[in-house]
Coordinates of N, CA and C in Angstrom, one line a residue:
X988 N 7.1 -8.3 -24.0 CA 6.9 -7.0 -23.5 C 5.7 -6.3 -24.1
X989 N 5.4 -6.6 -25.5 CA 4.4 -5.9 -26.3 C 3.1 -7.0 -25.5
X990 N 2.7 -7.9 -25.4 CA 1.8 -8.5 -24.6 C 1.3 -7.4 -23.3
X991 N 2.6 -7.2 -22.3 CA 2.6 -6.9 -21.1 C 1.6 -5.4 -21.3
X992 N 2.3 -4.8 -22.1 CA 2.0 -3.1 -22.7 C 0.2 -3.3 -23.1
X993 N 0.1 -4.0 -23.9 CA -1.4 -4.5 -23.9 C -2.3 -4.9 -23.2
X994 N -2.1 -6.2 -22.5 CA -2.6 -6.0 -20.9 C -2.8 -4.9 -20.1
X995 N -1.8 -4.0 -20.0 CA -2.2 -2.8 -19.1 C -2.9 -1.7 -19.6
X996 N -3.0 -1.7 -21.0 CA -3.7 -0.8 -21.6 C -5.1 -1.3 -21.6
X997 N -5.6 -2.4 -21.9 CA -6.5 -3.4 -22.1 C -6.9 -2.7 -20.4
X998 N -6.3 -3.3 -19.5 CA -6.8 -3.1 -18.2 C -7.2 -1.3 -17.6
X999 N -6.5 -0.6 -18.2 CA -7.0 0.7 -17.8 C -8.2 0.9 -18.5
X1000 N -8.6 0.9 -19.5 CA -9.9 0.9 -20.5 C -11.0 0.0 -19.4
X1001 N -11.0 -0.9 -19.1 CA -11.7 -1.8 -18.6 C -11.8 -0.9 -16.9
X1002 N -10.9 -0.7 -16.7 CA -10.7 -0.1 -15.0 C -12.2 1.8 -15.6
X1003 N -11.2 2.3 -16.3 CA -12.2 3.6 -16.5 C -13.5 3.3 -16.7
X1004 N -13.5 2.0 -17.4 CA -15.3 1.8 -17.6 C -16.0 0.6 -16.7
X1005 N -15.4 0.9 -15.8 CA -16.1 0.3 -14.6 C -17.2 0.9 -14.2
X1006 N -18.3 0.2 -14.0 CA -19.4 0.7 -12.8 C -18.8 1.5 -11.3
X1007 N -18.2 0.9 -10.9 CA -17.8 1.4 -9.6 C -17.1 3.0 -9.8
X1008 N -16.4 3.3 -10.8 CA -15.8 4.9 -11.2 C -16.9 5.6 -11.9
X1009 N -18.0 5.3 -11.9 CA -18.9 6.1 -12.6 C -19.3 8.2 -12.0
X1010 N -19.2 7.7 -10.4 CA -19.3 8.4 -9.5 C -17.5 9.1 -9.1
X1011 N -17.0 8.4 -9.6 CA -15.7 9.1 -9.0 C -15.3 10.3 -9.3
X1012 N -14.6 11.1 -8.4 CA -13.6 12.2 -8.9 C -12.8 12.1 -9.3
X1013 N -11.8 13.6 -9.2 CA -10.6 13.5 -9.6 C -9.6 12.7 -9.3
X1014 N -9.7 12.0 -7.9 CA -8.7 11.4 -7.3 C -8.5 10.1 -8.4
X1015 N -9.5 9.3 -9.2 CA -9.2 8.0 -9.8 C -8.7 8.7 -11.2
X1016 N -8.7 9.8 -11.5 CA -7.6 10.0 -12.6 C -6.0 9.9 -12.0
X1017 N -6.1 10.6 -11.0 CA -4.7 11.0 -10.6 C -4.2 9.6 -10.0
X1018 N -4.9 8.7 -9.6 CA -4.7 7.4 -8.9 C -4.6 6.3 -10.2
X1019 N -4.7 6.7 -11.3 CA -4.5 5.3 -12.7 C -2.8 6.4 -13.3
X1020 N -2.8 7.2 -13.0 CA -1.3 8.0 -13.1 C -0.2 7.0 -11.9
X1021 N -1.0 7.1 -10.7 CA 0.0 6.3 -10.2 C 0.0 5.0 -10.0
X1022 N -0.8 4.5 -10.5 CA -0.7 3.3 -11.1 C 0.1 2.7 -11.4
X1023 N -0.3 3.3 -13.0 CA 0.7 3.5 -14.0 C 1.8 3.0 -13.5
X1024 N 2.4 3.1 -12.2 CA 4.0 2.9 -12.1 C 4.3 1.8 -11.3
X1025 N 3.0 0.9 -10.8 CA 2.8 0.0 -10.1 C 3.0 -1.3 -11.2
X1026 N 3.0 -1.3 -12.1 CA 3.0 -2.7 -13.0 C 4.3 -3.6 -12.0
X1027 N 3.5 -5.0 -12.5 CA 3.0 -5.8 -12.9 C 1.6 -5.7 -12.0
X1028 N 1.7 -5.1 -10.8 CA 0.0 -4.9 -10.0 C -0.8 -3.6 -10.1
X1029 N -0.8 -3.3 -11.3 CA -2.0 -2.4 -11.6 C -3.5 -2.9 -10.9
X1030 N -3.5 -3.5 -11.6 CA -5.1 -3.9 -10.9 C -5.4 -4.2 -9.2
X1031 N -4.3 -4.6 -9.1 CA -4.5 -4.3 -7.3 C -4.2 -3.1 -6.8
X1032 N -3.4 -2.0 -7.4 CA -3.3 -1.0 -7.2 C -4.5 0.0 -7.5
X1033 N -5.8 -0.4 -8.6 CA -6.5 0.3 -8.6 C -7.8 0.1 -7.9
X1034 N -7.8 -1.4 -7.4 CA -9.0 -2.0 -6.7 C -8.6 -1.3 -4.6
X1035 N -7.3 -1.1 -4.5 CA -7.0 -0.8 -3.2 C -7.7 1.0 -3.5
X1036 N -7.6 1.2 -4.6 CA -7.3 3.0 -5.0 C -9.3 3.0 -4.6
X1037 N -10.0 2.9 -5.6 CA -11.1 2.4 -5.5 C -11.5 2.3 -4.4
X1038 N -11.3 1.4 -3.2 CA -11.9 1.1 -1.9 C -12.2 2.4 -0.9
X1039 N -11.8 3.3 -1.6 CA -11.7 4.5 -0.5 C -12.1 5.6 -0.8
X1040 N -13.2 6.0 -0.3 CA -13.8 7.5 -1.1 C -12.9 8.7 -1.1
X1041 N -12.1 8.8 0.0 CA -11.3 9.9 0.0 C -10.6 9.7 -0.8
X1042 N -9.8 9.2 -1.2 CA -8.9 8.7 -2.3 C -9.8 9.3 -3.8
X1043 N -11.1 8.7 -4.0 CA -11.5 8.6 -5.3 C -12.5 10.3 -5.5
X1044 N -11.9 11.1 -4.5 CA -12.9 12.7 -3.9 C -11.2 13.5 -3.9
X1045 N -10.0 13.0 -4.0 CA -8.9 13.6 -3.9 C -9.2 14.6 -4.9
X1046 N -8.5 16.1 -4.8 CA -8.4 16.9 -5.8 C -6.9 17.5 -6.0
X1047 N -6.5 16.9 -5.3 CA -4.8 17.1 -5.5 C -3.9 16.2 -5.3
X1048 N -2.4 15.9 -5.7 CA -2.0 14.3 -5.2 C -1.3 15.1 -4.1
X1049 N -1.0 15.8 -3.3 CA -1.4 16.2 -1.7 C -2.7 15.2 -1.2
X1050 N -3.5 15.8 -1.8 CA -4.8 15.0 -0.7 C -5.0 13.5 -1.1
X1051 N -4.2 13.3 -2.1 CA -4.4 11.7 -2.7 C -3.2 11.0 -1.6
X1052 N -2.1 12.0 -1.7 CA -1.0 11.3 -1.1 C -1.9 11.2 0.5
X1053 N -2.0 12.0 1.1 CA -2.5 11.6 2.5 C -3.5 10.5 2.4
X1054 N -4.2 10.6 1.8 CA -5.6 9.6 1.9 C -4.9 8.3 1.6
X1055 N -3.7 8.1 0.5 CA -3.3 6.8 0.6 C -2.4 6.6 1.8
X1056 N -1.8 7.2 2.4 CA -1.3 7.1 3.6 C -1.5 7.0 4.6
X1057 N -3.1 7.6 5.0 CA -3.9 6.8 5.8 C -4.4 5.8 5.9
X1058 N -4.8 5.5 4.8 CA -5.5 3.9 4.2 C -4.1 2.8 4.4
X1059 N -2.5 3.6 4.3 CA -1.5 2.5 4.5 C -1.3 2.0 6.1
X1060 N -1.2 3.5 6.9 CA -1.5 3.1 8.1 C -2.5 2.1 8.9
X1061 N -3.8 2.4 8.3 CA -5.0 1.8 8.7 C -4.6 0.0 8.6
X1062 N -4.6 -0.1 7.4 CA -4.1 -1.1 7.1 C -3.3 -2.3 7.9
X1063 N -1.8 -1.3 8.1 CA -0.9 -1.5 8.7 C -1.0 -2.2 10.3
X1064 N -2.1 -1.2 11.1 CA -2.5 -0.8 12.2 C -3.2 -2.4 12.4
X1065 N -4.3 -2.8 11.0 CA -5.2 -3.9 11.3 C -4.3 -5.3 10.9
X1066 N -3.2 -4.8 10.1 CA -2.3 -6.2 10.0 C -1.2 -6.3 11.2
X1067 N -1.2 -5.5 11.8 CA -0.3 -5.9 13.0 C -1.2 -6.6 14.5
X1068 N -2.3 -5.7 14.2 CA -3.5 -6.5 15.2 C -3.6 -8.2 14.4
X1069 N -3.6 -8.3 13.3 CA -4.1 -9.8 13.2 C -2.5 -10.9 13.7
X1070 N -1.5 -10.5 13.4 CA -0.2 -10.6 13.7 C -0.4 -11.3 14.8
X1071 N -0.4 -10.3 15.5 CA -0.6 -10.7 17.3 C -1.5 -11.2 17.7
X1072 N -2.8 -11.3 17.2 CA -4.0 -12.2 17.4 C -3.4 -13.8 17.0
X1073 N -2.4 -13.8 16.1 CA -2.0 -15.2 15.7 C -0.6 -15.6 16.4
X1074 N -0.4 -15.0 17.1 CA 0.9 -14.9 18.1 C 0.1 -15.5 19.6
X1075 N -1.2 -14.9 19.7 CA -1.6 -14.8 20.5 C -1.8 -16.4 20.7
X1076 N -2.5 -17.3 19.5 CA -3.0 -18.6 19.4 C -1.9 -19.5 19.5
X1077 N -1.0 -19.0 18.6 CA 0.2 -19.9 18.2 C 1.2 -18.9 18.4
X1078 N 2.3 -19.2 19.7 CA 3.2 -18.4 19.8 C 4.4 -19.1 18.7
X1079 N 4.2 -18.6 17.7 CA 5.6 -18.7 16.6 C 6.4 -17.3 16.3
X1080 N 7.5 -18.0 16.8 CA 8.8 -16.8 17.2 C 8.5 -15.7 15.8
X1081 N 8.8 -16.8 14.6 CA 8.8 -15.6 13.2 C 7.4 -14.6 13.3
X1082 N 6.6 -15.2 13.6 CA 5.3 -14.5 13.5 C 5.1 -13.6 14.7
X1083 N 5.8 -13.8 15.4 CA 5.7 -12.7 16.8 C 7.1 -11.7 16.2
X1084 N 8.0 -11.4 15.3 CA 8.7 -10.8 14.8 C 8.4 -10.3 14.3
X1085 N 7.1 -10.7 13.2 CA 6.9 -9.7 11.9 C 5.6 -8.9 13.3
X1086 N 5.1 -9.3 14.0 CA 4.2 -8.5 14.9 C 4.6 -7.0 15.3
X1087 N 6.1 -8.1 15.9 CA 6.2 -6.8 17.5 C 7.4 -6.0 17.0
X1088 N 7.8 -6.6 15.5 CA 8.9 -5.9 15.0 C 8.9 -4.9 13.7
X1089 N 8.5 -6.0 13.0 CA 8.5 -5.2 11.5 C 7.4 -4.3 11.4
X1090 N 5.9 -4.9 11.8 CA 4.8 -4.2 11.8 C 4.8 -3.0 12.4
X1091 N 5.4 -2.7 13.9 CA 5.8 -1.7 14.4 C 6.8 -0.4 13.3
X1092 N 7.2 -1.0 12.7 CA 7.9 -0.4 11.3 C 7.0 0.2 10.4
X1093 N 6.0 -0.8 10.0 CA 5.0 -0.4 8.9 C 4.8 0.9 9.7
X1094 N 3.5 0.9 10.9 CA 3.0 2.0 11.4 C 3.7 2.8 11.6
X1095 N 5.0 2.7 12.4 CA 6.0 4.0 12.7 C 6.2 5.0 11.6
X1096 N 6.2 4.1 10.2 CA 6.8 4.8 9.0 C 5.7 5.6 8.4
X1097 N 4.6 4.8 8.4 CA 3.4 5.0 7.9 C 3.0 6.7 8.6
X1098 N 2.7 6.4 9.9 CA 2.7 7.9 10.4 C 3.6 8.6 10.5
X1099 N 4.9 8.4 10.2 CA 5.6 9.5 10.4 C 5.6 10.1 8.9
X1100 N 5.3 9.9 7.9 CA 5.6 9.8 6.1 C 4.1 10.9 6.0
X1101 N 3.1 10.4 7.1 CA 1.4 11.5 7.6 C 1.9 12.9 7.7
X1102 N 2.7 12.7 9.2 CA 3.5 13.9 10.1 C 4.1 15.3 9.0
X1103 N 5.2 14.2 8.2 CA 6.1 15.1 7.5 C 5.5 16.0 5.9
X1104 N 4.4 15.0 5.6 CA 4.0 15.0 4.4 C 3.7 17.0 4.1
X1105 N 2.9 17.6 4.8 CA 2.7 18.7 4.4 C 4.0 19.9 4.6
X1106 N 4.8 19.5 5.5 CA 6.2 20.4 5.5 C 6.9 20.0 5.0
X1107 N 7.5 18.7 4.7 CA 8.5 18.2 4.2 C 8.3 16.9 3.2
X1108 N 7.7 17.2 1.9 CA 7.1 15.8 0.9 C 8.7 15.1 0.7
X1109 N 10.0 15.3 0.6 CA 10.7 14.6 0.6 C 10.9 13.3 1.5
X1110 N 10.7 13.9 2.5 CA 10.9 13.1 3.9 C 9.9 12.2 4.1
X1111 N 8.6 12.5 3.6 CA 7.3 11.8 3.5 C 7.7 10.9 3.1
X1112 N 8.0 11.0 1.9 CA 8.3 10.1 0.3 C 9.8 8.9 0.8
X1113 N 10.2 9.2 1.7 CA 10.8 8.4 2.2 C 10.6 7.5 3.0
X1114 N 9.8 8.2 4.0 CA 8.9 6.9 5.1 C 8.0 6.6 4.2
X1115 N 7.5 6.9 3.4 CA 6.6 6.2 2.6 C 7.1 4.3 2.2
X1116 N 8.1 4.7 1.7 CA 8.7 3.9 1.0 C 9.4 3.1 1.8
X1117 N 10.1 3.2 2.8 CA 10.9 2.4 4.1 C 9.3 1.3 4.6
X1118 N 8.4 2.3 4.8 CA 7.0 1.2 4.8 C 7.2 0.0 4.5
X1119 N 7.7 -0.3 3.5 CA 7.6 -1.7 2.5 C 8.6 -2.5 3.2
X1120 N 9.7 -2.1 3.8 CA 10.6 -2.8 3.9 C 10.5 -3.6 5.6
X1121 N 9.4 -3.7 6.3 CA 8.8 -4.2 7.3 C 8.0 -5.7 6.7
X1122 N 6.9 -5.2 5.5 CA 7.0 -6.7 5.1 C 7.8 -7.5 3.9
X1123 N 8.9 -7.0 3.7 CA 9.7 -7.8 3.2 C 10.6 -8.5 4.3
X1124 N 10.9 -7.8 5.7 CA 11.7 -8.6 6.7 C 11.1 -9.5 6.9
X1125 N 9.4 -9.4 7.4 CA 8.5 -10.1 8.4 C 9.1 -11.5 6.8
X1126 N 8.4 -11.3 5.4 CA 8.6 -12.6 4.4 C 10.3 -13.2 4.5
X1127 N 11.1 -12.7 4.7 CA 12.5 -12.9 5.2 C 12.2 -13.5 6.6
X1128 N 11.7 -13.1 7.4 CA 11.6 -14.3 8.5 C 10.8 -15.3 8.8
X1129 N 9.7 -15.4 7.8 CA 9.0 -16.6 7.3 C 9.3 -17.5 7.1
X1130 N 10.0 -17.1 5.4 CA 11.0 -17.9 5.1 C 12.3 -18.9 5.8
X1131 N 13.0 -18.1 6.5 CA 14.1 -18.5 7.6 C 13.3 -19.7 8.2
X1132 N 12.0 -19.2 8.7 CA 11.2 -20.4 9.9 C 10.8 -21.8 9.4
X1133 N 11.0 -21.3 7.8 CA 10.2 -22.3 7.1 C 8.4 -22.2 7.1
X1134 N 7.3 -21.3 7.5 CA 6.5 -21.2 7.4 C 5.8 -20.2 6.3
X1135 N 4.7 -20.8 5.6 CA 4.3 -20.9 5.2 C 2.9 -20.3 5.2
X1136 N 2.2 -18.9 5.1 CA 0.8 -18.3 5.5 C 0.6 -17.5 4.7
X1137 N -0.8 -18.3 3.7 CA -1.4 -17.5 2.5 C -2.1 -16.1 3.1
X1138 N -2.2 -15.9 4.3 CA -2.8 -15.0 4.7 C -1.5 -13.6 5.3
X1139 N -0.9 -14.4 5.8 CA 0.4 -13.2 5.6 C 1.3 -13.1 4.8
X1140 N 1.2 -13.6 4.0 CA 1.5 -13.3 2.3 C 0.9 -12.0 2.0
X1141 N -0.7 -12.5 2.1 CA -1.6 -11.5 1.0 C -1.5 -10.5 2.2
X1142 N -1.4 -10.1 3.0 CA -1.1 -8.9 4.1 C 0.3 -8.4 3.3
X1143 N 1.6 -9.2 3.6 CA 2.6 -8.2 3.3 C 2.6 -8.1 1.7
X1144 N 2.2 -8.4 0.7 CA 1.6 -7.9 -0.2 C 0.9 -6.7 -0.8
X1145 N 0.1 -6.7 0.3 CA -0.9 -5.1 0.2 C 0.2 -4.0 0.7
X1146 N 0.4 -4.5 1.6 CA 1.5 -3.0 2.5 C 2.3 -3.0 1.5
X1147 N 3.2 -4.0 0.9 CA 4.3 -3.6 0.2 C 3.3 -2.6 -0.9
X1148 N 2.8 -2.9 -1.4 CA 1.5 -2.1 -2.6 C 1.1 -0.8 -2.1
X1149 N 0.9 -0.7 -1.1 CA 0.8 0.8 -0.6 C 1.7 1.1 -0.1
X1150 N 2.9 1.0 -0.1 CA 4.0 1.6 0.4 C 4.2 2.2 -0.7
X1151 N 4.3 1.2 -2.1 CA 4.8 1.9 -3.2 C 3.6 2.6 -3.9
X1152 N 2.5 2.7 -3.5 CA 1.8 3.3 -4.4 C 1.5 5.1 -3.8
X1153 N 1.9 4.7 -2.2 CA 2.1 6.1 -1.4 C 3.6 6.6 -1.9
X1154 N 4.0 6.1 -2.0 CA 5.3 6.5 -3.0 C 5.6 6.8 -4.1
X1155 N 4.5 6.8 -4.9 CA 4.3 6.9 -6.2 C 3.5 8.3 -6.0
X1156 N 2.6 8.5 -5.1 CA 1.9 9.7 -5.2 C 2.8 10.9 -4.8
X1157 N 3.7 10.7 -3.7 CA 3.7 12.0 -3.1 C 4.7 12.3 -4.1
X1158 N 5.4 11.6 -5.3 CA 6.3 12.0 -6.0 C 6.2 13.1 -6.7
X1159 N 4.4 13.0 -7.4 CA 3.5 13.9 -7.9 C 3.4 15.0 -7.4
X1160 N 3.6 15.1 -6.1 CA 3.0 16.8 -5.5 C 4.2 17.7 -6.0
X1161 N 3.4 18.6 -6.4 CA 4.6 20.2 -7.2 C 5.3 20.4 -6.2

């Protein structure tokens, strides 16, 4: 555990003195806070945080929380397009499930967690979080099929990472 604690200490030091945060705002302070709660994937949590100016220009975790929540939809939107592009080549039932099923989940939750966020951060923080649970089915039906895709791995991976890391933020808003 004392290892683990060091590594991530080790890694935020190294993350703050990156070239790439030189230029950042507020938002990469408030985005290594929520981090912070992403271990064992910090570092993908801060290279996804990173990728997005709005994110790293946030001045509130309001506008942090939307910005990751668009960046989860977006996401969402381009991994259910690749889904079906691979449905499209190879009709495989599991993979036409996590398409026309789970993925439809990702997005549905994803915007509706958008929708609620400024009247209701509870409700947000809920679809936020149900997010994740679209590619945990889609890897539950992989599995079942017996298939095997490093590339929709590393897709439901990310989502599940921004599910919780949009989950992490809106917990922040006062």
């Amino acid at each position: 555990m004392n290892s683990l604690i060091l590594l991530v200490t080790l890694s935020l030091i190294l993350i703050s003195h990156s070239p790439l945060v030189v230029n950042a705002g507020p938002g990469l302070d408030m985005g290594i806070q929520v981090c912070r709660h992403s271990m064992p994937d910090i570092m993908n949590c801060m290279s996804i945080l990173r990728s997005d100016p709005k994110i790293l220009n946030a001045e509130s975790y309001l506008e942090l929380s939307r910005a990751i929540l668009e960046l989860g939809l977006k996401k969402g939107v381009e991994g259910q397009n690749f889904l079906k592009g691979l449905v499209q080549r190879n009709n495989v039932p599991a993979i036409k499930e996590c398409a026309n099923l789970h993925y439809d989940e990702v997005v549905g939750s994803f915007r509706s967690a958008l929708k609620e966020l400024d009247e209701d951060p509870d409700t947000a923080n809920s679809d936020a979080k149900v997010a994740g649970d679209g590619p945990n089915a889609c890897d539950r039906a992989l599995t079942s099929a017996h298939i095997v895709n490093p590339d929709i791995a590393a897709l439901n991976h990310q989502i599940k990472l921004l599910s919780n890391i949009a989950f992490q933020a809106i917990i922040k808003i006062p």
